[in-house]
XYZ file of C-alpha atoms in Angstrom:
744
model
C -24.635 -87.165 42.314
C -26.650 -84.419 44.021
C -25.601 -80.812 44.484
C -24.038 -81.390 47.865
C -21.954 -84.270 46.639
C -20.872 -82.388 43.550
C -19.930 -79.326 45.621
C -17.959 -81.387 48.088
C -16.289 -83.127 45.181
C -15.158 -79.767 43.746
C -13.797 -78.588 47.057
C -11.774 -81.714 47.833
C -10.203 -82.241 44.464
C -8.051 -80.158 42.178
C -9.415 -78.546 39.017
C -7.893 -81.279 36.882
C -9.249 -84.058 39.079
C -12.722 -82.486 39.073
C -12.548 -82.163 35.319
C -11.592 -85.851 34.821
C -14.044 -87.292 37.445
C -17.074 -85.311 36.329
C -16.150 -86.065 32.701
C -16.537 -89.793 33.451
C -19.853 -89.105 35.173
C -21.234 -86.961 32.363
C -19.989 -89.368 29.708
C -22.297 -92.039 31.157
C -25.316 -89.932 32.142
C -25.323 -87.141 29.527
C -25.154 -87.016 25.812
C -21.548 -87.517 24.707
C -19.809 -84.708 22.827
C -20.858 -81.845 25.154
C -19.214 -82.833 28.392
C -16.101 -80.672 27.984
C -18.106 -77.502 27.299
C -20.224 -78.064 30.353
C -17.233 -78.623 32.617
C -15.455 -75.403 31.490
C -17.936 -73.428 33.584
C -18.236 -75.854 36.475
C -15.300 -76.103 38.863
C -12.545 -73.482 38.927
C -10.231 -72.159 41.574
C -12.125 -68.812 41.587
C -15.739 -70.333 41.833
C -17.694 -71.268 44.845
C -19.061 -74.751 44.669
C -22.678 -73.558 44.654
C -22.199 -71.236 41.728
C -20.389 -73.993 39.832
C -23.133 -76.435 40.554
C -25.890 -74.081 39.465
C -24.166 -73.398 36.136
C -23.518 -77.076 35.609
C -27.139 -77.887 36.379
C -28.287 -75.428 33.665
C -26.011 -77.022 31.135
C -27.092 -80.526 32.108
C -30.729 -79.524 31.835
C -30.220 -78.359 28.286
C -28.159 -81.338 27.264
C -30.523 -83.802 28.844
C -33.419 -82.674 26.723
C -31.383 -82.341 23.601
C -33.250 -84.958 21.688
C -36.689 -83.816 22.793
C -36.996 -81.385 19.887
C -35.450 -81.697 16.439
C -35.214 -77.858 15.849
C -31.641 -76.462 15.355
C -30.719 -74.189 18.297
C -27.436 -72.418 19.178
C -26.641 -70.504 22.390
C -23.565 -68.929 24.043
C -21.790 -70.664 26.810
C -20.968 -67.826 29.166
C -21.553 -64.045 28.764
C -22.317 -62.572 25.338
C -19.983 -59.625 26.067
C -16.398 -60.839 26.284
C -13.442 -58.658 27.435
C -9.935 -59.725 26.478
C -6.436 -58.339 26.776
C -4.698 -57.685 23.496
C -2.251 -60.465 22.656
C -4.063 -63.121 24.698
C -6.117 -66.123 23.565
C -9.896 -65.944 23.816
C -12.801 -68.170 22.697
C -16.327 -67.207 21.831
C -17.914 -70.475 23.079
C -21.232 -71.765 21.757
C -23.329 -74.897 22.021
C -26.025 -76.170 19.719
C -28.634 -78.925 19.461
C -31.110 -80.250 16.958
C -28.751 -81.347 14.127
C -25.440 -83.115 13.745
C -22.500 -81.489 11.937
C -24.165 -78.278 10.799
C -22.431 -75.624 8.658
C -20.954 -72.960 10.942
C -20.336 -69.418 9.641
C -18.858 -66.612 11.779
C -19.417 -62.948 10.884
C -17.712 -59.783 12.072
C -20.483 -57.310 11.599
C -21.855 -58.256 8.193
C -18.567 -59.633 6.862
C -17.999 -63.426 6.952
C -14.649 -64.277 8.553
C -14.849 -68.109 8.676
C -16.967 -71.039 7.455
C -16.771 -74.794 8.204
C -18.897 -77.875 8.192
C -18.298 -79.429 11.577
C -16.274 -82.641 11.647
C -15.707 -82.555 7.877
C -12.379 -83.525 6.420
C -11.888 -80.190 4.648
C -10.264 -77.402 6.721
C -12.234 -74.322 7.767
C -12.357 -71.420 5.247
C -10.855 -68.429 7.151
C -10.779 -64.878 5.665
C -7.452 -63.557 4.427
C -5.630 -61.541 7.062
C -7.290 -63.501 9.887
C -5.926 -67.013 9.365
C -3.128 -66.510 11.897
C -5.628 -65.366 14.511
C -8.941 -67.210 14.000
C -9.746 -70.887 14.436
C -13.159 -72.636 14.347
C -13.400 -75.359 16.970
C -15.079 -78.757 16.451
C -18.076 -77.610 18.456
C -18.472 -74.430 16.351
C -16.798 -72.024 18.838
C -14.452 -69.308 17.521
C -11.019 -69.063 19.086
C -8.687 -66.004 18.788
C -4.968 -66.620 19.154
C -2.917 -63.616 20.288
C -5.876 -61.384 19.470
C -4.930 -57.878 18.194
C -6.738 -54.758 19.390
C -8.406 -54.076 16.051
C -10.381 -57.365 16.286
C -12.742 -55.603 18.663
C -16.326 -55.785 17.348
C -19.602 -57.705 17.155
C -19.347 -61.360 16.075
C -22.322 -63.482 14.976
C -22.314 -67.277 14.519
C -24.770 -68.794 12.071
C -25.500 -72.591 12.061
C -27.366 -74.049 9.132
C -28.508 -77.578 8.287
C -30.528 -78.623 5.319
C -34.139 -79.183 6.282
C -33.630 -77.795 9.807
C -33.265 -74.065 9.117
C -30.646 -71.875 10.788
C -29.724 -70.612 14.241
C -27.923 -67.393 15.240
C -26.236 -65.981 18.294
C -24.192 -62.705 18.636
C -21.173 -61.860 20.825
C -19.527 -58.503 21.585
C -15.752 -58.817 21.816
C -13.821 -55.957 23.464
C -10.059 -56.043 23.179
C -8.207 -53.914 25.705
C -4.601 -52.841 26.120
C -2.969 -51.953 29.386
C -3.075 -48.171 29.852
C 0.475 -46.808 29.884
C 2.326 -43.441 29.887
C -0.674 -41.141 30.270
C 0.061 -37.399 29.981
C -2.256 -34.452 30.530
C -1.839 -31.361 28.313
C -3.640 -28.019 28.070
C -4.749 -25.845 25.206
C -3.850 -23.023 25.276
C -0.861 -23.268 27.573
C -2.423 -20.971 30.178
C -6.004 -20.436 31.269
C -7.061 -16.807 30.933
C -9.908 -15.233 32.801
C -12.771 -14.429 30.493
C -11.399 -16.463 27.577
C -13.941 -18.582 25.706
C -12.646 -22.125 26.342
C -9.768 -23.751 28.180
C -9.217 -27.467 27.506
C -7.327 -30.222 29.355
C -6.691 -33.266 27.172
C -5.042 -36.585 27.982
C -2.922 -38.757 25.689
C -1.275 -42.149 26.250
C 1.334 -44.341 24.694
C -1.101 -47.302 24.549
C -4.277 -48.528 26.089
C -8.020 -48.709 25.583
C -10.090 -46.613 27.970
C -13.441 -47.977 29.067
C -14.154 -45.296 31.649
C -12.695 -41.853 32.510
C -13.387 -39.688 35.561
C -12.239 -36.044 35.966
C -11.464 -34.369 39.296
C -10.781 -30.753 40.403
C -8.943 -30.391 43.722
C -10.135 -33.940 44.610
C -13.787 -33.356 43.720
C -15.440 -35.275 40.894
C -16.511 -33.198 37.906
C -19.637 -33.664 35.803
C -21.006 -31.959 32.698
C -22.482 -28.582 33.599
C -22.599 -24.961 32.436
C -19.004 -24.577 33.652
C -17.494 -27.925 32.571
C -17.872 -30.037 29.465
C -16.422 -33.572 29.281
C -16.092 -34.746 25.685
C -13.799 -37.219 23.937
C -10.498 -37.265 25.769
C -10.814 -33.727 27.123
C -12.249 -31.547 29.853
C -13.332 -28.076 28.702
C -13.577 -25.203 31.187
C -16.060 -22.688 29.806
C -15.066 -19.035 30.360
C -12.555 -19.733 33.143
C -12.213 -17.408 36.113
C -9.478 -16.908 38.664
C -11.311 -19.394 40.958
C -10.573 -22.197 38.470
C -6.947 -22.223 39.546
C -5.955 -25.595 41.097
C -5.125 -29.283 40.495
C -6.963 -31.245 37.807
C -6.822 -35.085 37.575
C -8.168 -37.734 35.236
C -8.686 -41.452 36.130
C -8.603 -43.848 33.166
C -9.849 -47.442 33.609
C -10.480 -50.670 31.701
C -11.012 -54.269 32.965
C -7.260 -54.875 32.978
C -5.653 -51.596 34.192
C -6.268 -48.092 35.609
C -4.101 -44.926 35.654
C -4.560 -41.462 37.223
C -2.589 -38.388 36.171
C -2.570 -34.775 37.431
C -2.027 -31.236 36.087
C -1.843 -27.946 37.962
C -3.692 -25.143 36.187
C -2.910 -21.469 36.701
C -5.475 -18.874 35.618
C -4.124 -15.615 34.308
C -6.214 -12.570 35.078
C -6.069 -8.835 35.259
C -4.988 -6.196 35.279
C -7.963 -4.813 37.167
C -8.902 -1.130 37.044
C -5.786 0.903 37.985
C -5.884 3.043 41.127
C -4.208 6.428 40.527
C -3.431 8.965 43.256
C -1.700 12.352 43.343
C 0.252 13.503 46.408
C -0.240 16.118 47.675
C -3.846 16.110 46.465
C -4.931 19.534 45.204
C -6.905 20.849 42.189
C -3.927 22.536 40.474
C -0.208 23.214 40.847
C 1.755 26.377 40.250
C 4.870 26.509 38.139
C 7.841 25.277 40.191
C 5.916 23.014 42.576
C 6.494 19.238 42.936
C 4.136 16.266 43.198
C 3.971 12.447 43.030
C 1.636 10.226 40.952
C 1.180 6.571 42.045
C -0.501 3.780 40.034
C -1.353 0.215 41.195
C -3.507 -2.632 39.784
C -4.365 -6.269 40.705
C -3.589 -9.194 38.379
C -1.662 -12.450 37.877
C 1.137 -12.284 37.144
C 1.532 -8.902 38.806
C 0.968 -6.238 36.107
C 3.720 -3.786 35.275
C 2.867 -0.075 35.251
C 4.210 2.735 33.082
C 3.378 6.415 32.663
C 2.679 8.043 29.287
C 2.523 11.781 28.614
C 1.795 13.258 25.186
C 2.436 9.900 23.542
C 5.881 9.497 25.159
C 6.711 6.858 27.784
C 8.226 8.538 30.843
C 11.299 7.006 32.451
C 11.376 8.827 35.794
C 9.188 6.344 37.711
C 9.628 3.196 39.834
C 6.992 0.531 40.507
C 4.237 2.798 39.244
C 5.344 5.906 41.203
C 6.086 9.012 39.077
C 7.974 11.952 40.616
C 7.462 15.408 39.099
C 9.643 18.206 40.434
C 9.654 21.901 39.513
C 6.696 21.435 37.161
C 6.310 23.756 34.179
C 3.366 24.563 31.960
C 4.764 22.175 29.329
C 4.217 19.379 31.856
C 0.561 20.212 32.306
C -1.982 17.968 30.626
C -3.281 14.407 30.697
C -1.023 11.730 32.184
C -1.925 8.111 31.420
C -1.086 5.188 33.692
C -0.898 1.988 31.623
C -0.777 -1.406 33.385
C 0.093 -4.531 31.381
C -0.130 -8.275 32.083
C 2.983 -9.609 30.379
C 1.540 -13.070 29.664
C -1.991 -12.247 28.563
C -0.946 -8.918 27.021
C -4.110 -7.451 28.496
C -3.785 -3.718 29.101
C -5.716 -1.209 31.192
C -5.300 2.548 31.310
C -6.395 5.399 33.528
C -5.908 9.111 33.005
C -5.178 11.888 35.454
C -5.013 15.583 34.550
C -2.253 17.822 35.844
C -3.174 21.535 35.885
C -0.295 24.033 35.923
C -1.128 27.764 35.887
C 1.037 30.132 33.840
C 0.782 33.049 31.432
C -0.141 32.162 27.805
C 2.722 31.954 25.309
C 3.559 34.867 23.038
C 0.890 37.385 22.122
C -2.672 37.185 20.809
C -3.107 36.575 17.056
C -5.941 38.066 15.007
C -7.222 36.938 11.588
C -10.226 37.368 9.307
C -11.762 34.761 6.962
C -14.493 34.667 4.340
C -17.689 32.674 4.969
C -19.703 31.888 1.822
C -18.250 35.043 0.240
C -20.943 36.988 2.104
C -19.739 37.233 5.705
C -16.520 38.115 7.501
C -15.348 35.855 10.319
C -12.997 37.652 12.701
C -10.890 35.310 14.837
C -8.669 35.920 17.848
C -6.367 33.295 19.430
C -3.914 33.323 22.339
C -2.371 29.862 22.642
C -1.163 28.280 25.856
C -1.622 29.482 29.380
C -3.523 27.947 32.214
C -6.228 28.974 32.554
C -6.721 30.134 28.974
C -7.149 33.820 28.308
C -10.636 35.173 27.639
C -10.949 36.900 24.270
C -13.418 39.473 22.895
C -13.982 42.013 20.066
C -15.368 45.120 21.854
C -16.038 47.039 18.616
C -18.075 44.123 17.222
C -19.841 42.865 20.358
C -19.932 44.033 23.968
C -21.183 40.743 25.400
C -19.317 37.916 23.635
C -16.234 36.538 25.368
C -14.646 33.106 24.807
C -11.517 31.398 26.213
C -8.643 30.250 23.966
C -10.004 30.883 20.446
C -12.768 33.373 19.704
C -14.601 33.778 16.358
C -17.210 36.381 15.485
C -19.073 36.748 12.166
C -20.496 39.919 10.642
C -22.184 40.570 7.268
C -19.667 41.873 4.719
C -19.979 45.545 3.762
C -17.793 48.382 2.561
C -17.758 49.702 6.128
C -15.251 46.966 7.004
C -12.942 47.645 4.015
C -9.618 48.821 5.469
C -11.188 49.059 8.939
C -9.056 47.904 11.859
C -10.748 45.643 14.431
C -9.155 45.113 17.871
C -9.262 41.915 19.993
C -8.880 42.226 23.781
C -7.202 39.230 25.510
C -7.633 39.012 29.309
C -5.619 36.647 31.539
C -5.171 36.617 35.316
C -1.477 37.396 34.853
C -1.572 39.814 31.917
C -3.908 41.733 29.582
C -3.008 41.974 25.882
C -4.527 42.820 22.487
C -4.177 42.316 18.713
C -5.843 43.792 15.607
C -6.725 42.850 12.036
C -7.648 44.929 8.961
C -9.863 43.505 6.209
C -9.329 44.738 2.625
C -10.636 44.102 -0.868
C -8.392 42.634 -3.638
C -5.830 44.954 -5.294
C -4.564 45.021 -8.880
C -2.428 42.089 -9.980
C -0.594 40.733 -13.022
C -1.362 37.164 -14.236
C 1.540 34.794 -14.952
C 1.564 32.138 -17.699
C 3.732 29.007 -17.693
C 3.859 26.301 -20.386
C 5.047 22.697 -19.880
C 4.537 19.262 -21.451
C 2.888 16.550 -19.328
C 4.105 12.963 -19.141
C 1.397 11.906 -21.574
C 2.628 14.440 -24.149
C -0.086 17.045 -23.683
C 0.678 20.768 -23.705
C -0.082 22.161 -20.245
C -0.583 25.923 -19.940
C -0.868 27.187 -16.357
C -2.301 30.639 -15.650
C -1.574 31.958 -12.152
C -3.671 34.793 -10.683
C -3.019 36.066 -7.133
C -4.259 39.302 -5.634
C -3.296 40.565 -2.195
C -6.413 40.768 -0.035
C -7.747 40.004 3.451
C -9.510 37.602 3.671
C -7.577 35.800 0.957
C -9.195 36.282 -2.420
C -10.897 33.383 -4.181
C -10.311 33.150 -7.945
C -13.003 32.300 -10.495
C -12.192 31.506 -14.131
C -13.992 32.021 -17.423
C -13.243 31.556 -21.109
C -15.009 34.097 -23.246
C -18.498 34.323 -21.758
C -18.522 30.806 -20.276
C -17.322 29.723 -16.850
C -14.440 27.234 -16.771
C -15.369 23.910 -15.162
C -12.939 21.338 -13.803
C -12.408 18.420 -16.157
C -9.799 16.652 -18.277
C -8.989 19.800 -20.295
C -9.357 22.438 -17.588
C -8.029 21.837 -14.081
C -8.428 24.425 -11.314
C -6.116 24.124 -8.293
C -7.558 23.521 -4.831
C -6.861 27.117 -3.790
C -8.374 28.331 -7.142
C -5.342 30.512 -7.935
C -4.148 28.360 -10.867
C -5.865 27.199 -14.050
C -4.166 24.422 -15.995
C -5.234 23.847 -19.604
C -4.168 20.544 -21.199
C -4.394 19.537 -24.850
C -2.372 17.832 -27.570
C -3.254 20.510 -30.138
C -2.335 24.174 -29.784
C -5.494 25.167 -31.642
C -7.405 24.296 -28.475
C -5.733 27.270 -26.813
C -5.963 29.669 -29.751
C -9.578 29.158 -30.900
C -10.812 31.108 -27.895
C -7.595 32.508 -26.445
C -9.158 34.983 -23.992
C -9.305 33.747 -20.381
C -10.497 35.873 -17.470
C -9.540 35.407 -13.823
C -11.526 37.254 -11.168
C -10.119 37.575 -7.643
C -12.836 38.338 -5.127
C -13.588 38.289 -1.429
C -16.630 39.586 0.455
C -15.319 43.166 0.204
C -14.776 43.398 -3.572
C -13.163 41.913 -6.672
C -10.514 42.542 -9.356
C -10.551 41.100 -12.868
C -7.785 40.476 -15.418
C -7.940 39.064 -18.948
C -5.247 36.788 -20.372
C -4.898 36.562 -24.160
C -2.956 33.417 -25.102
C -0.934 33.510 -28.298
C 1.022 30.997 -30.327
C 4.752 30.345 -30.054
C 6.717 33.512 -30.799
C 9.870 35.392 -29.892
C 9.758 39.050 -28.964
C 13.492 39.793 -28.966
C 16.799 38.018 -29.588
C 20.514 38.822 -29.576
C 23.866 37.255 -30.487
C 27.045 37.726 -28.419
C 30.351 36.311 -29.790
C 33.573 35.840 -27.894
C 36.748 37.743 -28.892
C 38.133 34.913 -31.039
C 34.840 34.438 -32.842
C 34.693 30.693 -32.012
C 31.866 30.768 -29.475
C 28.589 32.630 -29.536
C 25.725 33.002 -27.066
C 22.198 33.421 -28.357
C 19.637 35.030 -26.016
C 15.945 35.582 -26.591
C 12.714 36.589 -24.915
C 9.101 35.483 -25.466
C 5.853 37.400 -24.881
C 4.365 36.811 -21.394
C 1.283 34.973 -22.770
C 3.000 33.057 -25.556
C 2.607 29.247 -25.500
C 6.105 27.833 -25.909
C 7.255 24.333 -24.955
C 10.702 24.396 -26.593
C 13.084 26.032 -29.031
C 15.038 24.830 -32.053
C 18.406 26.559 -32.594
C 19.040 26.615 -36.364
C 22.229 27.455 -38.247
C 23.171 28.110 -41.870
C 26.791 27.876 -42.885
C 29.707 25.464 -42.805
C 29.914 22.690 -40.246
C 31.119 23.412 -36.755
C 34.676 22.425 -35.840
C 35.586 19.524 -33.579
C 38.128 19.719 -30.773
C 40.914 18.620 -33.144
C 40.090 21.315 -35.692
C 38.187 19.113 -38.155
C 34.689 19.900 -39.284
C 31.880 18.085 -37.510
C 29.367 16.800 -40.009
C 25.789 17.946 -39.396
C 22.589 16.968 -41.136
C 21.626 19.175 -44.087
C 23.328 21.459 -46.576
C 25.449 24.402 -45.521
C 23.165 26.609 -47.651
C 20.114 25.541 -45.641
C 19.090 26.119 -42.046
C 19.519 23.021 -39.907
C 18.831 22.278 -36.241
C 21.955 22.202 -34.112
C 20.366 22.420 -30.651
C 16.984 21.984 -28.963
C 16.044 23.793 -25.759
C 13.200 23.485 -23.272
C 10.434 26.052 -23.002
C 12.052 27.654 -19.948
C 15.403 28.242 -21.692
C 16.319 31.782 -22.702
C 19.867 31.289 -24.003
C 22.040 28.843 -25.906
C 25.809 28.538 -26.417
C 27.284 27.399 -29.744
C 30.907 26.228 -29.653
C 33.793 25.810 -32.088
C 32.849 28.133 -34.926
C 35.331 28.758 -37.729
C 36.301 32.436 -37.378
C 37.096 32.577 -41.112
C 33.593 31.428 -42.108
C 30.226 33.128 -42.114
C 27.341 31.676 -40.037
C 23.706 32.634 -39.728
C 21.589 31.716 -36.692
C 17.912 31.927 -35.802
C 15.624 30.594 -33.059
C 12.373 28.725 -33.814
C 9.799 28.741 -30.958
C 7.717 25.549 -30.689
C 4.488 24.504 -29.038
C 5.065 20.754 -29.013
C 4.892 19.904 -32.762
C 3.815 23.376 -33.922
C 6.525 25.827 -35.022
C 6.152 29.564 -34.524
C 7.692 32.381 -36.548
C 11.502 32.344 -36.445
C 13.455 35.078 -34.747
C 15.520 37.573 -36.678
C 18.617 36.122 -38.367
C 21.920 36.799 -36.617
C 25.081 36.664 -38.778
C 28.686 36.279 -37.713
C 31.813 35.969 -39.930
C 34.272 37.999 -42.089
C 31.839 38.571 -45.015
C 28.720 37.329 -46.578
C 30.109 36.551 -50.121
C 27.841 35.928 -53.067
C 24.960 33.636 -52.619
C 23.685 31.298 -55.282
C 20.832 33.602 -56.349
C 23.233 36.507 -56.556
C 25.538 34.558 -58.865
C 22.547 33.553 -60.969
C 21.541 37.206 -61.206
C 24.990 38.274 -62.289
C 25.081 35.564 -64.937
C 21.747 36.714 -66.267
C 22.908 40.372 -66.299
C 26.085 39.798 -68.419
C 24.312 39.795 -71.853
C 22.430 42.926 -70.911
C 25.644 44.594 -69.800
C 27.311 43.799 -73.144
C 24.356 45.286 -74.991
C 24.475 48.448 -72.866
C 28.230 48.674 -73.463
C 27.726 48.449 -77.262
C 25.101 51.173 -77.117
C 27.400 53.331 -75.012
C 30.303 52.954 -77.511
C 27.950 53.808 -80.359
C 26.793 56.912 -78.518
C 30.385 58.038 -77.938
C 31.228 57.500 -81.587
C 28.197 59.542 -82.616
C 29.129 62.404 -80.333
C 32.702 62.365 -81.623
C 31.475 62.422 -85.219
C 29.136 65.319 -84.572
C 31.832 67.357 -82.861
C 34.226 66.712 -85.718
C 31.635 67.775 -88.212
C 30.932 70.881 -86.235
C 34.647 71.827 -86.266
C 34.455 72.217 -90.081
C 31.648 74.768 -89.886
C 32.253 78.640 -90.247
C 33.409 80.208 -87.004
C 32.139 83.517 -85.725
C 33.853 85.936 -83.349
C 33.441 85.061 -79.700
C 32.796 87.675 -77.028
C 34.987 87.977 -74.008
C 32.250 86.912 -71.674
C 31.581 83.767 -73.549
C 35.252 83.030 -73.722
C 35.566 83.537 -70.023
C 32.757 81.176 -69.351
C 34.170 78.650 -71.662
C 37.539 78.770 -69.969
C 36.123 77.859 -66.600
C 34.371 74.755 -67.876
C 36.008 71.499 -66.921
C 37.182 69.043 -69.453
C 33.836 67.368 -69.978
C 34.893 64.571 -72.147
C 32.683 61.500 -72.346
C 35.288 59.599 -70.399
C 35.226 62.112 -67.573
C 31.436 62.236 -67.587
C 31.263 58.454 -67.209
C 33.751 58.453 -64.387
C 31.901 61.183 -62.551
C 28.413 59.668 -62.925
C 29.143 56.025 -61.944
C 30.479 54.794 -58.559
C 32.706 51.810 -58.134
C 31.159 48.875 -56.131
C 31.574 49.132 -52.390
C 34.089 47.109 -50.380
C 31.889 44.416 -48.860
C 34.578 43.281 -46.468
C 34.626 46.764 -44.949
C 30.839 46.895 -44.761
C 30.694 43.692 -42.679
C 32.936 45.133 -39.993
C 31.481 46.708 -36.894
C 32.153 50.449 -36.426
C 34.806 49.642 -33.850
C 36.650 47.338 -36.304
C 36.824 49.787 -39.273
C 40.216 51.416 -39.742
C 38.897 54.289 -41.901
C 35.731 56.256 -42.400
C 33.415 54.956 -45.079
C 33.384 57.153 -48.264
C 30.539 59.554 -48.544
C 28.699 60.469 -51.723
C 29.996 63.723 -53.372
C 27.810 65.295 -56.007
C 29.607 66.287 -59.285
C 30.336 70.011 -59.749
C 27.849 72.141 -61.600
C 28.606 72.579 -65.331
C 27.572 75.809 -66.908
C 27.520 76.081 -70.731
C 27.013 79.240 -72.774
C 26.790 79.633 -76.517
C 27.521 82.926 -78.256
C 26.306 83.524 -81.756
């Protein structure tokens, strides 16, 4: 059968009839066993007869000379790249020659997926997970049943036969799905002019894309400096407002194609605002009116607002601000701010409104120290438009500055208590002010003592002297200057020195501190002598009933005191129900009943027993160091006898008995001598002697004793105040003179 006959045969018969007729022909003329493979590529409803014949002739040529060479050869029947739709059946068809029943092994990549010796009784060895899909045909071809998408890959068939070597051939299998439900998204949601990258990305429910094409407003896009196509996305590099439009992507594979669209809007602006003032003039007088307008381009249309002195104004509409009856307070810089609500981009433009009016108030003069060597005179007149021009005629005839004027001169005694005048000139009014510089005057330092949070004693010395310019204070301890540190801390304005230490000896070792107040015109110096905790004066004030007392005290100005202990000696204080309240310590010893802070100068003690005697004193403290106690203050009906007094009396009793015995013996001796004398011879007595004798008092020993010794005082009366005594205290009366004369 020649080519014409075979072609005519294919045209006039059906595919099945062609298959059966040619099969009979090839069975007789060609090597059996390969007829079916040859006919699969011969006649089909989609082939022209010439193409079918040419393919068949190639196959027949190979099969005819099959036995000419004994080398094992394998080759694909059809294309080596095979496209298939997922879920369909597909065969990677091969043919071989040179050996009967070789061992066939199929690989996916480097991994074996199936092995079989052709026409053997044992079944093919198929890899796990692929047995439901793969099947090795009797001619060595590999068939896929309902092939899944993940079986896409490179497949190699290897035929081996002992003594004949091996033969290989490789196929590329591409499994495709129909492209369905394609959507196009953007990132970010909106393109913004000037932004770095704007990306359009497609996604789909299923499908394998073999080719994608991007379009902008119908024109095909390619990779360039503006566009980058990568993966499943189109990237617009630094988009501009001209990139606004319709974007499309066409997705294709051998079995389907889909195109989807997305409209892209580019946000831009606001552009530079355009600000105008109507009517246009360089300045406005108080009371006039004007209009400010502000516009800017952008998408979406930017919104405008006016800001003045940090406050958003409300009296405007669509960028137009109306100002009526303007005042000087409305003069200044107005800012028009335009905002794109989506991009949040903002642009601003300023316009200055000038309103002329007299400056506020009056000029103000001042003088300051510069390096403690120069005086800086300053004059200021705030407000006004234009600002007033200021000058110091007595200091300089040429200098004149607007708003704030400063002028420096070397310090000298010529400026001490000298008044300097500033002239302020304004188109509406002329004014003036003056300032007098002076050296520091005498002052009195102040000392304050506290306890810091860390428990350190903090002594603060405050030195302030009235001066102009303000005096600067320098500090020294003895002959050494005080330097800021952990122990000594000088305030920022130098007027205070704080000394901190746990131990009071730190303050008392060198207690003399000197503060010097100075400015360029002079200085004043004062010395502060710190002393330990002490009390300079104290008092006690009881109430009428004698149940409450108030203790008051004072401390020396430079004494270091952080607190006070109120001590009491006597019975316990009473409670509200009249019972004694137990306190720590004996009633014959001083015990602490109250503690006060260093700033306290009084203390109240409640519920004393008016029938008992109490003694009080105040102990000044510098943290843990006690100072000398104050004087003792006593309150009560009487002191009574103390323990030492009773001990003294007990010791004096034996001595008193001895003195009494001696006194009785002396009286007995005197009585004996007088009795003995009465037995002696008597002589006549003159009248004068008798007269003298008659005027003598009865000087018996008993009377002499009574006249020479005083009874003990009434202690209860002595304890009363002068206002409480009902009678005058007895005064000492000397005994009358005794004159004795003896006449012989």
